[in-house]
């Protein structure tokens, strides 16, 4: 599982570090905002027009989408 926490100051980092130590959480990976994250360009050869109209035969409303999403079961827990 991956959890992202954004911290703005060194003092907050020290507090968070103490929290992790108190709960004996040893596997923590710190990535600085200054680290260069590689940007990968997408594949421009893919034709998205095949996706247009995928619900043409089964129109959906926003209410239906929300209802289906709330009833979805998750593996968490």
mmCIF file with all atom_site columns, N, CA and C in Angstrom:
data_model
loop_
_atom_site.group_PDB
_atom_site.id
_atom_site.type_symbol
_atom_site.label_atom_id
_atom_site.label_alt_id
_atom_site.label_comp_id
_atom_site.label_asym_id
_atom_site.label_entity_id
_atom_site.label_seq_id
_atom_site.pdbx_PDB_ins_code
_atom_site.Cartn_x
_atom_site.Cartn_y
_atom_site.Cartn_z
_atom_site.occupancy
_atom_site.B_iso_or_equiv
_atom_site.pdbx_formal_charge
_atom_site.auth_seq_id
_atom_site.auth_comp_id
_atom_site.auth_asym_id
_atom_site.auth_atom_id
_atom_site.pdbx_PDB_model_num
ATOM 1   N N  . UNK A 1 1  ? 0.849   -1.166 0.000   1.00 0.00 ? 1  UNK A N  1
ATOM 2   C CA . UNK A 1 1  ? 0.000   0.000  0.000   1.00 0.00 ? 1  UNK A CA 1
ATOM 3   C C  . UNK A 1 1  ? 0.894   1.228  0.000   1.00 0.00 ? 1  UNK A C  1
ATOM 4   N N  . UNK A 1 2  ? 0.443   2.248  -0.704  1.00 0.00 ? 2  UNK A N  1
ATOM 5   C CA . UNK A 1 2  ? 1.223   3.477  -0.782  1.00 0.00 ? 2  UNK A CA 1
ATOM 6   C C  . UNK A 1 2  ? 0.364   4.627  -0.264  1.00 0.00 ? 2  UNK A C  1
ATOM 7   N N  . UNK A 1 3  ? 0.921   5.414  0.638   1.00 0.00 ? 3  UNK A N  1
ATOM 8   C CA . UNK A 1 3  ? 0.244   6.579  1.195   1.00 0.00 ? 3  UNK A CA 1
ATOM 9   C C  . UNK A 1 3  ? 1.122   7.793  0.934   1.00 0.00 ? 3  UNK A C  1
ATOM 10  N N  . UNK A 1 4  ? 0.522   8.855  0.447   1.00 0.00 ? 4  UNK A N  1
ATOM 11  C CA . UNK A 1 4  ? 1.268   10.079 0.167   1.00 0.00 ? 4  UNK A CA 1
ATOM 12  C C  . UNK A 1 4  ? 0.880   11.149 1.167   1.00 0.00 ? 4  UNK A C  1
ATOM 13  N N  . UNK A 1 5  ? 1.877   11.747 1.788   1.00 0.00 ? 5  UNK A N  1
ATOM 14  C CA . UNK A 1 5  ? 1.664   12.828 2.745   1.00 0.00 ? 5  UNK A CA 1
ATOM 15  C C  . UNK A 1 5  ? 2.537   13.998 2.318   1.00 0.00 ? 5  UNK A C  1
ATOM 16  N N  . UNK A 1 6  ? 1.916   15.140 2.113   1.00 0.00 ? 6  UNK A N  1
ATOM 17  C CA . UNK A 1 6  ? 2.675   16.332 1.739   1.00 0.00 ? 6  UNK A CA 1
ATOM 18  C C  . UNK A 1 6  ? 2.949   17.164 2.976   1.00 0.00 ? 6  UNK A C  1
ATOM 19  N N  . UNK A 1 7  ? 4.206   17.536 3.145   1.00 0.00 ? 7  UNK A N  1
ATOM 20  C CA . UNK A 1 7  ? 4.633   18.302 4.314   1.00 0.00 ? 7  UNK A CA 1
ATOM 21  C C  . UNK A 1 7  ? 5.336   19.563 3.834   1.00 0.00 ? 7  UNK A C  1
ATOM 22  N N  . UNK A 1 8  ? 5.054   20.678 4.515   1.00 0.00 ? 8  UNK A N  1
ATOM 23  C CA . UNK A 1 8  ? 5.590   21.966 4.086   1.00 0.00 ? 8  UNK A CA 1
ATOM 24  C C  . UNK A 1 8  ? 6.822   22.429 4.854   1.00 0.00 ? 8  UNK A C  1
ATOM 25  N N  . UNK A 1 9  ? 7.074   21.836 6.011   1.00 0.00 ? 9  UNK A N  1
ATOM 26  C CA . UNK A 1 9  ? 8.200   22.338 6.797   1.00 0.00 ? 9  UNK A CA 1
ATOM 27  C C  . UNK A 1 9  ? 8.993   21.191 7.412   1.00 0.00 ? 9  UNK A C  1
ATOM 28  N N  . UNK A 1 10 ? 10.206  21.525 7.811   1.00 0.00 ? 10 UNK A N  1
ATOM 29  C CA . UNK A 1 10 ? 11.078  20.526 8.436   1.00 0.00 ? 10 UNK A CA 1
ATOM 30  C C  . UNK A 1 10 ? 10.515  20.092 9.790   1.00 0.00 ? 10 UNK A C  1
ATOM 31  N N  . UNK A 1 11 ? 9.892   21.010 10.516  1.00 0.00 ? 11 UNK A N  1
ATOM 32  C CA . UNK A 1 11 ? 9.342   20.654 11.832  1.00 0.00 ? 11 UNK A CA 1
ATOM 33  C C  . UNK A 1 11 ? 8.193   19.648 11.692  1.00 0.00 ? 11 UNK A C  1
ATOM 34  N N  . UNK A 1 12 ? 7.402   19.795 10.639  1.00 0.00 ? 12 UNK A N  1
ATOM 35  C CA . UNK A 1 12 ? 6.327   18.817 10.401  1.00 0.00 ? 12 UNK A CA 1
ATOM 36  C C  . UNK A 1 12 ? 6.917   17.445 10.084  1.00 0.00 ? 12 UNK A C  1
ATOM 37  N N  . UNK A 1 13 ? 8.005   17.430 9.343   1.00 0.00 ? 13 UNK A N  1
ATOM 38  C CA . UNK A 1 13 ? 8.671   16.170 9.019   1.00 0.00 ? 13 UNK A CA 1
ATOM 39  C C  . UNK A 1 13 ? 9.196   15.501 10.276  1.00 0.00 ? 13 UNK A C  1
ATOM 40  N N  . UNK A 1 14 ? 9.747   16.279 11.190  1.00 0.00 ? 14 UNK A N  1
ATOM 41  C CA . UNK A 1 14 ? 10.249  15.724 12.445  1.00 0.00 ? 14 UNK A CA 1
ATOM 42  C C  . UNK A 1 14 ? 9.108   15.141 13.279  1.00 0.00 ? 14 UNK A C  1
ATOM 43  N N  . UNK A 1 15 ? 7.971   15.827 13.319  1.00 0.00 ? 15 UNK A N  1
ATOM 44  C CA . UNK A 1 15 ? 6.806   15.322 14.051  1.00 0.00 ? 15 UNK A CA 1
ATOM 45  C C  . UNK A 1 15 ? 6.289   14.026 13.442  1.00 0.00 ? 15 UNK A C  1
ATOM 46  N N  . UNK A 1 16 ? 6.237   13.985 12.116  1.00 0.00 ? 16 UNK A N  1
ATOM 47  C CA . UNK A 1 16 ? 5.763   12.786 11.435  1.00 0.00 ? 16 UNK A CA 1
ATOM 48  C C  . UNK A 1 16 ? 6.719   11.623 11.665  1.00 0.00 ? 16 UNK A C  1
ATOM 49  N N  . UNK A 1 17 ? 8.005   11.912 11.652  1.00 0.00 ? 17 UNK A N  1
ATOM 50  C CA . UNK A 1 17 ? 9.008   10.885 11.909  1.00 0.00 ? 17 UNK A CA 1
ATOM 51  C C  . UNK A 1 17 ? 8.850   10.316 13.325  1.00 0.00 ? 17 UNK A C  1
ATOM 52  N N  . UNK A 1 18 ? 8.603   11.176 14.289  1.00 0.00 ? 18 UNK A N  1
ATOM 53  C CA . UNK A 1 18 ? 8.382   10.724 15.670  1.00 0.00 ? 18 UNK A CA 1
ATOM 54  C C  . UNK A 1 18 ? 7.125   9.871  15.766  1.00 0.00 ? 18 UNK A C  1
ATOM 55  N N  . UNK A 1 19 ? 6.106   10.240 15.017  1.00 0.00 ? 19 UNK A N  1
ATOM 56  C CA . UNK A 1 19 ? 4.857   9.469  14.979  1.00 0.00 ? 19 UNK A CA 1
ATOM 57  C C  . UNK A 1 19 ? 5.124   8.056  14.456  1.00 0.00 ? 19 UNK A C  1
ATOM 58  N N  . UNK A 1 20 ? 5.859   7.967  13.352  1.00 0.00 ? 20 UNK A N  1
ATOM 59  C CA . UNK A 1 20 ? 6.177   6.661  12.777  1.00 0.00 ? 20 UNK A CA 1
ATOM 60  C C  . UNK A 1 20 ? 6.984   5.814  13.752  1.00 0.00 ? 20 UNK A C  1
ATOM 61  N N  . UNK A 1 21 ? 7.940   6.433  14.430  1.00 0.00 ? 21 UNK A N  1
ATOM 62  C CA . UNK A 1 21 ? 8.755   5.698  15.392  1.00 0.00 ? 21 UNK A CA 1
ATOM 63  C C  . UNK A 1 21 ? 7.913   5.214  16.563  1.00 0.00 ? 21 UNK A C  1
ATOM 64  N N  . UNK A 1 22 ? 6.949   6.035  17.013  1.00 0.00 ? 22 UNK A N  1
ATOM 65  C CA . UNK A 1 22 ? 6.092   5.658  18.140  1.00 0.00 ? 22 UNK A CA 1
ATOM 66  C C  . UNK A 1 22 ? 5.250   4.430  17.806  1.00 0.00 ? 22 UNK A C  1
ATOM 67  N N  . UNK A 1 23 ? 4.844   4.308  16.563  1.00 0.00 ? 23 UNK A N  1
ATOM 68  C CA . UNK A 1 23 ? 4.023   3.176  16.150  1.00 0.00 ? 23 UNK A CA 1
ATOM 69  C C  . UNK A 1 23 ? 4.846   2.077  15.471  1.00 0.00 ? 23 UNK A C  1
ATOM 70  N N  . UNK A 1 24 ? 6.157   2.192  15.572  1.00 0.00 ? 24 UNK A N  1
ATOM 71  C CA . UNK A 1 24 ? 7.099   1.201  15.048  1.00 0.00 ? 24 UNK A CA 1
ATOM 72  C C  . UNK A 1 24 ? 6.858   0.923  13.560  1.00 0.00 ? 24 UNK A C  1
ATOM 73  N N  . UNK A 1 25 ? 6.664   1.989  12.804  1.00 0.00 ? 25 UNK A N  1
ATOM 74  C CA . UNK A 1 25 ? 6.532   1.895  11.353  1.00 0.00 ? 25 UNK A CA 1
ATOM 75  C C  . UNK A 1 25 ? 7.915   2.138  10.776  1.00 0.00 ? 25 UNK A C  1
ATOM 76  N N  . UNK A 1 26 ? 8.511   1.071  10.240  1.00 0.00 ? 26 UNK A N  1
ATOM 77  C CA . UNK A 1 26 ? 9.898   1.147  9.803   1.00 0.00 ? 26 UNK A CA 1
ATOM 78  C C  . UNK A 1 26 ? 10.067  1.353  8.303   1.00 0.00 ? 26 UNK A C  1
ATOM 79  N N  . UNK A 1 27 ? 9.081   0.978  7.525   1.00 0.00 ? 27 UNK A N  1
ATOM 80  C CA . UNK A 1 27 ? 9.212   1.090  6.069   1.00 0.00 ? 27 UNK A CA 1
ATOM 81  C C  . UNK A 1 27 ? 8.606   2.398  5.592   1.00 0.00 ? 27 UNK A C  1
ATOM 82  N N  . UNK A 1 28 ? 9.431   3.427  5.550   1.00 0.00 ? 28 UNK A N  1
ATOM 83  C CA . UNK A 1 28 ? 9.006   4.756  5.110   1.00 0.00 ? 28 UNK A CA 1
ATOM 84  C C  . UNK A 1 28 ? 9.975   5.222  4.036   1.00 0.00 ? 28 UNK A C  1
ATOM 85  N N  . UNK A 1 29 ? 9.436   5.669  2.924   1.00 0.00 ? 29 UNK A N  1
ATOM 86  C CA . UNK A 1 29 ? 10.252  6.174  1.827   1.00 0.00 ? 29 UNK A CA 1
ATOM 87  C C  . UNK A 1 29 ? 9.939   7.653  1.661   1.00 0.00 ? 29 UNK A C  1
ATOM 88  N N  . UNK A 1 30 ? 10.932  8.504  1.811   1.00 0.00 ? 30 UNK A N  1
ATOM 89  C CA . UNK A 1 30 ? 10.753  9.944  1.711   1.00 0.00 ? 30 UNK A CA 1
ATOM 90  C C  . UNK A 1 30 ? 11.235  10.399 0.338   1.00 0.00 ? 30 UNK A C  1
ATOM 91  N N  . UNK A 1 31 ? 10.357  11.089 -0.375  1.00 0.00 ? 31 UNK A N  1
ATOM 92  C CA . UNK A 1 31 ? 10.706  11.638 -1.682  1.00 0.00 ? 31 UNK A CA 1
ATOM 93  C C  . UNK A 1 31 ? 10.550  13.146 -1.604  1.00 0.00 ? 31 UNK A C  1
ATOM 94  N N  . UNK A 1 32 ? 11.624  13.829 -1.879  1.00 0.00 ? 32 UNK A N  1
ATOM 95  C CA . UNK A 1 32 ? 11.609  15.282 -1.821  1.00 0.00 ? 32 UNK A CA 1
ATOM 96  C C  . UNK A 1 32 ? 10.891  15.866 -3.025  1.00 0.00 ? 32 UNK A C  1
ATOM 97  N N  . UNK A 1 33 ? 10.264  16.987 -2.824  1.00 0.00 ? 33 UNK A N  1
ATOM 98  C CA . UNK A 1 33 ? 9.586   17.699 -3.901  1.00 0.00 ? 33 UNK A CA 1
ATOM 99  C C  . UNK A 1 33 ? 10.580  18.137 -4.964  1.00 0.00 ? 33 UNK A C  1
ATOM 100 N N  . UNK A 1 34 ? 11.811  18.307 -4.556  1.00 0.00 ? 34 UNK A N  1
ATOM 101 C CA . UNK A 1 34 ? 12.857  18.760 -5.462  1.00 0.00 ? 34 UNK A CA 1
ATOM 102 C C  . UNK A 1 34 ? 13.370  17.642 -6.365  1.00 0.00 ? 34 UNK A C  1
ATOM 103 N N  . UNK A 1 35 ? 13.052  16.389 -6.031  1.00 0.00 ? 35 UNK A N  1
ATOM 104 C CA . UNK A 1 35 ? 13.512  15.274 -6.861  1.00 0.00 ? 35 UNK A CA 1
ATOM 105 C C  . UNK A 1 35 ? 12.882  15.378 -8.246  1.00 0.00 ? 35 UNK A C  1
ATOM 106 N N  . UNK A 1 36 ? 13.666  15.078 -9.237  1.00 0.00 ? 36 UNK A N  1
ATOM 107 C CA . UNK A 1 36 ? 13.161  15.123 -10.603 1.00 0.00 ? 36 UNK A CA 1
ATOM 108 C C  . UNK A 1 36 ? 12.407  13.831 -10.905 1.00 0.00 ? 36 UNK A C  1
ATOM 109 N N  . UNK A 1 37 ? 11.136  13.965 -11.200 1.00 0.00 ? 37 UNK A N  1
ATOM 110 C CA . UNK A 1 37 ? 10.318  12.827 -11.577 1.00 0.00 ? 37 UNK A CA 1
ATOM 111 C C  . UNK A 1 37 ? 10.299  12.773 -13.095 1.00 0.00 ? 37 UNK A C  1
ATOM 112 N N  . UNK A 1 38 ? 10.655  11.629 -13.675 1.00 0.00 ? 38 UNK A N  1
ATOM 113 C CA . UNK A 1 38 ? 10.695  11.561 -15.137 1.00 0.00 ? 38 UNK A CA 1
ATOM 114 C C  . UNK A 1 38 ? 9.294   11.690 -15.740 1.00 0.00 ? 38 UNK A C  1
ATOM 115 N N  . UNK A 1 39 ? 9.208   12.464 -16.788 1.00 0.00 ? 39 UNK A N  1
ATOM 116 C CA . UNK A 1 39 ? 7.945   12.638 -17.499 1.00 0.00 ? 39 UNK A CA 1
ATOM 117 C C  . UNK A 1 39 ? 8.005   11.784 -18.753 1.00 0.00 ? 39 UNK A C  1
ATOM 118 N N  . UNK A 1 40 ? 7.032   10.896 -18.876 1.00 0.00 ? 40 UNK A N  1
ATOM 119 C CA . UNK A 1 40 ? 6.989   9.996  -20.016 1.00 0.00 ? 40 UNK A CA 1
ATOM 120 C C  . UNK A 1 40 ? 5.861   10.448 -20.931 1.00 0.00 ? 40 UNK A C  1
ATOM 121 N N  . UNK A 1 41 ? 6.186   10.685 -22.172 1.00 0.00 ? 41 UNK A N  1
ATOM 122 C CA . UNK A 1 41 ? 5.169   11.101 -23.124 1.00 0.00 ? 41 UNK A CA 1
ATOM 123 C C  . UNK A 1 41 ? 4.327   9.903  -23.523 1.00 0.00 ? 41 UNK A C  1
ATOM 124 N N  . UNK A 1 42 ? 3.054   10.158 -23.782 1.00 0.00 ? 42 UNK A N  1
ATOM 125 C CA . UNK A 1 42 ? 2.132   9.103  -24.163 1.00 0.00 ? 42 UNK A CA 1
ATOM 126 C C  . UNK A 1 42 ? 2.327   8.650  -25.597 1.00 0.00 ? 42 UNK A C  1
ATOM 127 N N  . UNK A 1 43 ? 1.706   7.539  -25.919 1.00 0.00 ? 43 UNK A N  1
ATOM 128 C CA . UNK A 1 43 ? 1.774   6.974  -27.258 1.00 0.00 ? 43 UNK A CA 1
ATOM 129 C C  . UNK A 1 43 ? 0.770   7.700  -28.141 1.00 0.00 ? 43 UNK A C  1
ATOM 130 N N  . UNK A 1 44 ? 1.263   8.536  -29.027 1.00 0.00 ? 44 UNK A N  1
ATOM 131 C CA . UNK A 1 44 ? 0.397   9.342  -29.895 1.00 0.00 ? 44 UNK A CA 1
ATOM 132 C C  . UNK A 1 44 ? -0.191  8.524  -31.044 1.00 0.00 ? 44 UNK A C  1
ATOM 133 N N  . UNK A 1 45 ? 0.227   7.274  -31.194 1.00 0.00 ? 45 UNK A N  1
ATOM 134 C CA . UNK A 1 45 ? -0.272  6.435  -32.274 1.00 0.00 ? 45 UNK A CA 1
ATOM 135 C C  . UNK A 1 45 ? -1.653  5.853  -31.965 1.00 0.00 ? 45 UNK A C  1
ATOM 136 N N  . UNK A 1 46 ? -2.064  5.899  -30.708 1.00 0.00 ? 46 UNK A N  1
ATOM 137 C CA . UNK A 1 46 ? -3.357  5.336  -30.315 1.00 0.00 ? 46 UNK A CA 1
ATOM 138 C C  . UNK A 1 46 ? -4.471  6.246  -30.817 1.00 0.00 ? 46 UNK A C  1
ATOM 139 N N  . UNK A 1 47 ? -5.471  5.648  -31.477 1.00 0.00 ? 47 UNK A N  1
ATOM 140 C CA . UNK A 1 47 ? -6.601  6.395  -32.017 1.00 0.00 ? 47 UNK A CA 1
ATOM 141 C C  . UNK A 1 47 ? -7.756  6.341  -31.014 1.00 0.00 ? 47 UNK A C  1
ATOM 142 N N  . UNK A 1 48 ? -8.100  7.457  -30.347 1.00 0.00 ? 48 UNK A N  1
ATOM 143 C CA . UNK A 1 48 ? -9.147  7.441  -29.328 1.00 0.00 ? 48 UNK A CA 1
ATOM 144 C C  . UNK A 1 48 ? -10.574 7.413  -29.892 1.00 0.00 ? 48 UNK A C  1
ATOM 145 N N  . UNK A 1 49 ? -10.742 7.538  -31.205 1.00 0.00 ? 49 UNK A N  1
ATOM 146 C CA . UNK A 1 49 ? -12.091 7.604  -31.766 1.00 0.00 ? 49 UNK A CA 1
ATOM 147 C C  . UNK A 1 49 ? -12.882 6.323  -31.521 1.00 0.00 ? 49 UNK A C  1
ATOM 148 N N  . UNK A 1 50 ? -12.199 5.203  -31.300 1.00 0.00 ? 50 UNK A N  1
ATOM 149 C CA . UNK A 1 50 ? -12.908 3.954  -31.001 1.00 0.00 ? 50 UNK A CA 1
ATOM 150 C C  . UNK A 1 50 ? -13.654 4.045  -29.671 1.00 0.00 ? 50 UNK A C  1
ATOM 151 N N  . UNK A 1 51 ? -13.230 4.939  -28.789 1.00 0.00 ? 51 UNK A N  1
ATOM 152 C CA . UNK A 1 51 ? -13.894 5.095  -27.492 1.00 0.00 ? 51 UNK A CA 1
ATOM 153 C C  . UNK A 1 51 ? -15.140 5.971  -27.564 1.00 0.00 ? 51 UNK A C  1
ATOM 154 N N  . UNK A 1 52 ? -15.257 6.764  -28.608 1.00 0.00 ? 52 UNK A N  1
ATOM 155 C CA . UNK A 1 52 ? -16.408 7.661  -28.719 1.00 0.00 ? 52 UNK A CA 1
ATOM 156 C C  . UNK A 1 52 ? -17.679 6.852  -28.876 1.00 0.00 ? 52 UNK A C  1
ATOM 157 N N  . UNK A 1 53 ? -18.670 7.163  -28.073 1.00 0.00 ? 53 UNK A N  1
ATOM 158 C CA . UNK A 1 53 ? -19.964 6.490  -28.178 1.00 0.00 ? 53 UNK A CA 1
ATOM 159 C C  . UNK A 1 53 ? -20.014 5.123  -27.536 1.00 0.00 ? 53 UNK A C  1
ATOM 160 N N  . UNK A 1 54 ? -19.122 4.844  -26.572 1.00 0.00 ? 54 UNK A N  1
ATOM 161 C CA . UNK A 1 54 ? -19.120 3.497  -25.980 1.00 0.00 ? 54 UNK A CA 1
ATOM 162 C C  . UNK A 1 54 ? -20.395 3.220  -25.186 1.00 0.00 ? 54 UNK A C  1
ATOM 163 N N  . UNK A 1 55 ? -21.112 4.278  -24.798 1.00 0.00 ? 55 UNK A N  1
ATOM 164 C CA . UNK A 1 55 ? -22.381 4.099  -24.105 1.00 0.00 ? 55 UNK A CA 1
ATOM 165 C C  . UNK A 1 55 ? -23.563 4.500  -24.994 1.00 0.00 ? 55 UNK A C  1
ATOM 166 N N  . UNK A 1 56 ? -23.364 4.507  -26.282 1.00 0.00 ? 56 UNK A N  1
ATOM 167 C CA . UNK A 1 56 ? -24.429 4.938  -27.194 1.00 0.00 ? 56 UNK A CA 1
ATOM 168 C C  . UNK A 1 56 ? -25.661 4.055  -27.068 1.00 0.00 ? 56 UNK A C  1
ATOM 169 N N  . UNK A 1 57 ? -25.477 2.763  -26.876 1.00 0.00 ? 57 UNK A N  1
ATOM 170 C CA . UNK A 1 57 ? -26.609 1.842  -26.761 1.00 0.00 ? 57 UNK A CA 1
ATOM 171 C C  . UNK A 1 57 ? -27.150 1.739  -25.336 1.00 0.00 ? 57 UNK A C  1
ATOM 172 N N  . UNK A 1 58 ? -26.443 2.318  -24.378 1.00 0.00 ? 58 UNK A N  1
ATOM 173 C CA . UNK A 1 58 ? -26.864 2.279  -22.977 1.00 0.00 ? 58 UNK A CA 1
ATOM 174 C C  . UNK A 1 58 ? -26.574 3.635  -22.339 1.00 0.00 ? 58 UNK A C  1
ATOM 175 N N  . UNK A 1 59 ? -27.416 4.636  -22.626 1.00 0.00 ? 59 UNK A N  1
ATOM 176 C CA . UNK A 1 59 ? -27.183 5.971  -22.065 1.00 0.00 ? 59 UNK A CA 1
ATOM 177 C C  . UNK A 1 59 ? -27.169 5.931  -20.541 1.00 0.00 ? 59 UNK A C  1
ATOM 178 N N  . UNK A 1 60 ? -26.334 6.773  -19.956 1.00 0.00 ? 60 UNK A N  1
ATOM 179 C CA . UNK A 1 60 ? -26.208 6.812  -18.503 1.00 0.00 ? 60 UNK A CA 1
ATOM 180 C C  . UNK A 1 60 ? -26.362 8.235  -18.019 1.00 0.00 ? 60 UNK A C  1
ATOM 181 N N  . UNK A 1 61 ? -26.999 8.374  -16.878 1.00 0.00 ? 61 UNK A N  1
ATOM 182 C CA . UNK A 1 61 ? -27.114 9.689  -16.263 1.00 0.00 ? 61 UNK A CA 1
ATOM 183 C C  . UNK A 1 61 ? -26.086 9.784  -15.140 1.00 0.00 ? 61 UNK A C  1
ATOM 184 N N  . UNK A 1 62 ? -25.835 10.984 -14.696 1.00 0.00 ? 62 UNK A N  1
ATOM 185 C CA . UNK A 1 62 ? -24.897 11.183 -13.602 1.00 0.00 ? 62 UNK A CA 1
ATOM 186 C C  . UNK A 1 62 ? -25.385 10.484 -12.333 1.00 0.00 ? 62 UNK A C  1
ATOM 187 N N  . UNK A 1 63 ? -26.687 10.494 -12.120 1.00 0.00 ? 63 UNK A N  1
ATOM 188 C CA . UNK A 1 63 ? -27.252 9.821  -10.942 1.00 0.00 ? 63 UNK A CA 1
ATOM 189 C C  . UNK A 1 63 ? -26.993 8.315  -10.993 1.00 0.00 ? 63 UNK A C  1
ATOM 190 N N  . UNK A 1 64 ? -27.127 7.707  -12.171 1.00 0.00 ? 64 UNK A N  1
ATOM 191 C CA . UNK A 1 64 ? -26.868 6.270  -12.299 1.00 0.00 ? 64 UNK A CA 1
ATOM 192 C C  . UNK A 1 64 ? -25.401 5.943  -12.055 1.00 0.00 ? 64 UNK A C  1
ATOM 193 N N  . UNK A 1 65 ? -24.528 6.772  -12.564 1.00 0.00 ? 65 UNK A N  1
ATOM 194 C CA . UNK A 1 65 ? -23.094 6.550  -12.365 1.00 0.00 ? 65 UNK A CA 1
ATOM 195 C C  . UNK A 1 65 ? -22.759 6.632  -10.882 1.00 0.00 ? 65 UNK A C  1
ATOM 196 N N  . UNK A 1 66 ? -23.291 7.629  -10.194 1.00 0.00 ? 66 UNK A N  1
ATOM 197 C CA . UNK A 1 66 ? -23.036 7.763  -8.751  1.00 0.00 ? 66 UNK A CA 1
ATOM 198 C C  . UNK A 1 66 ? -23.604 6.579  -7.977  1.00 0.00 ? 66 UNK A C  1
ATOM 199 N N  . UNK A 1 67 ? -24.820 6.164  -8.325  1.00 0.00 ? 67 UNK A N  1
ATOM 200 C CA . UNK A 1 67 ? -25.454 5.043  -7.622  1.00 0.00 ? 67 UNK A CA 1
ATOM 201 C C  . UNK A 1 67 ? -24.611 3.785  -7.775  1.00 0.00 ? 67 UNK A C  1
ATOM 202 N N  . UNK A 1 68 ? -24.158 3.503  -8.988  1.00 0.00 ? 68 UNK A N  1
ATOM 203 C CA . UNK A 1 68 ? -23.333 2.325  -9.228  1.00 0.00 ? 68 UNK A CA 1
ATOM 204 C C  . UNK A 1 68 ? -22.013 2.412  -8.485  1.00 0.00 ? 68 UNK A C  1
ATOM 205 N N  . UNK A 1 69 ? -21.409 3.584  -8.431  1.00 0.00 ? 69 UNK A N  1
ATOM 206 C CA . UNK A 1 69 ? -20.117 3.745  -7.766  1.00 0.00 ? 69 UNK A CA 1
ATOM 207 C C  . UNK A 1 69 ? -20.251 3.540  -6.260  1.00 0.00 ? 69 UNK A C  1
ATOM 208 N N  . UNK A 1 70 ? -21.325 4.016  -5.645  1.00 0.00 ? 70 UNK A N  1
ATOM 209 C CA . UNK A 1 70 ? -21.498 3.862  -4.201  1.00 0.00 ? 70 UNK A CA 1
ATOM 210 C C  . UNK A 1 70 ? -21.807 2.439  -3.812  1.00 0.00 ? 70 UNK A C  1
ATOM 211 N N  . UNK A 1 71 ? -22.370 1.669  -4.722  1.00 0.00 ? 71 UNK A N  1
ATOM 212 C CA . UNK A 1 71 ? -22.721 0.280  -4.395  1.00 0.00 ? 71 UNK A CA 1
ATOM 213 C C  . UNK A 1 71 ? -21.581 -0.687 -4.665  1.00 0.00 ? 71 UNK A C  1
ATOM 214 N N  . UNK A 1 72 ? -20.502 -0.191 -5.269  1.00 0.00 ? 72 UNK A N  1
ATOM 215 C CA . UNK A 1 72 ? -19.366 -1.039 -5.594  1.00 0.00 ? 72 UNK A CA 1
ATOM 216 C C  . UNK A 1 72 ? -18.688 -1.506 -4.309  1.00 0.00 ? 72 UNK A C  1
ATOM 217 N N  . UNK A 1 73 ? -18.356 -2.773 -4.248  1.00 0.00 ? 73 UNK A N  1
ATOM 218 C CA . UNK A 1 73 ? -17.650 -3.331 -3.094  1.00 0.00 ? 73 UNK A CA 1
ATOM 219 C C  . UNK A 1 73 ? -16.149 -3.167 -3.285  1.00 0.00 ? 73 UNK A C  1
ATOM 220 N N  . UNK A 1 74 ? -15.444 -2.899 -2.192  1.00 0.00 ? 74 UNK A N  1
ATOM 221 C CA . UNK A 1 74 ? -13.995 -2.740 -2.266  1.00 0.00 ? 74 UNK A CA 1
ATOM 222 C C  . UNK A 1 74 ? -13.331 -3.876 -1.524  1.00 0.00 ? 74 UNK A C  1
ATOM 223 N N  . UNK A 1 75 ? -12.039 -4.058 -1.783  1.00 0.00 ? 75 UNK A N  1
ATOM 224 C CA . UNK A 1 75 ? -11.257 -5.089 -1.114  1.00 0.00 ? 75 UNK A CA 1
ATOM 225 C C  . UNK A 1 75 ? -10.635 -4.582 0.171   1.00 0.00 ? 75 UNK A C  1
ATOM 226 N N  . UNK A 1 76 ? -10.847 -3.318 0.501   1.00 0.00 ? 76 UNK A N  1
ATOM 227 C CA . UNK A 1 76 ? -10.248 -2.727 1.698   1.00 0.00 ? 76 UNK A CA 1
ATOM 228 C C  . UNK A 1 76 ? -11.059 -3.150 2.917   1.00 0.00 ? 76 UNK A C  1
ATOM 229 N N  . UNK A 1 77 ? -10.366 -3.517 3.951   1.00 0.00 ? 77 UNK A N  1
ATOM 230 C CA . UNK A 1 77 ? -11.058 -3.656 5.155   1.00 0.00 ? 77 UNK A CA 1
ATOM 231 C C  . UNK A 1 77 ? -11.213 -4.910 5.805   1.00 0.00 ? 77 UNK A C  1
#
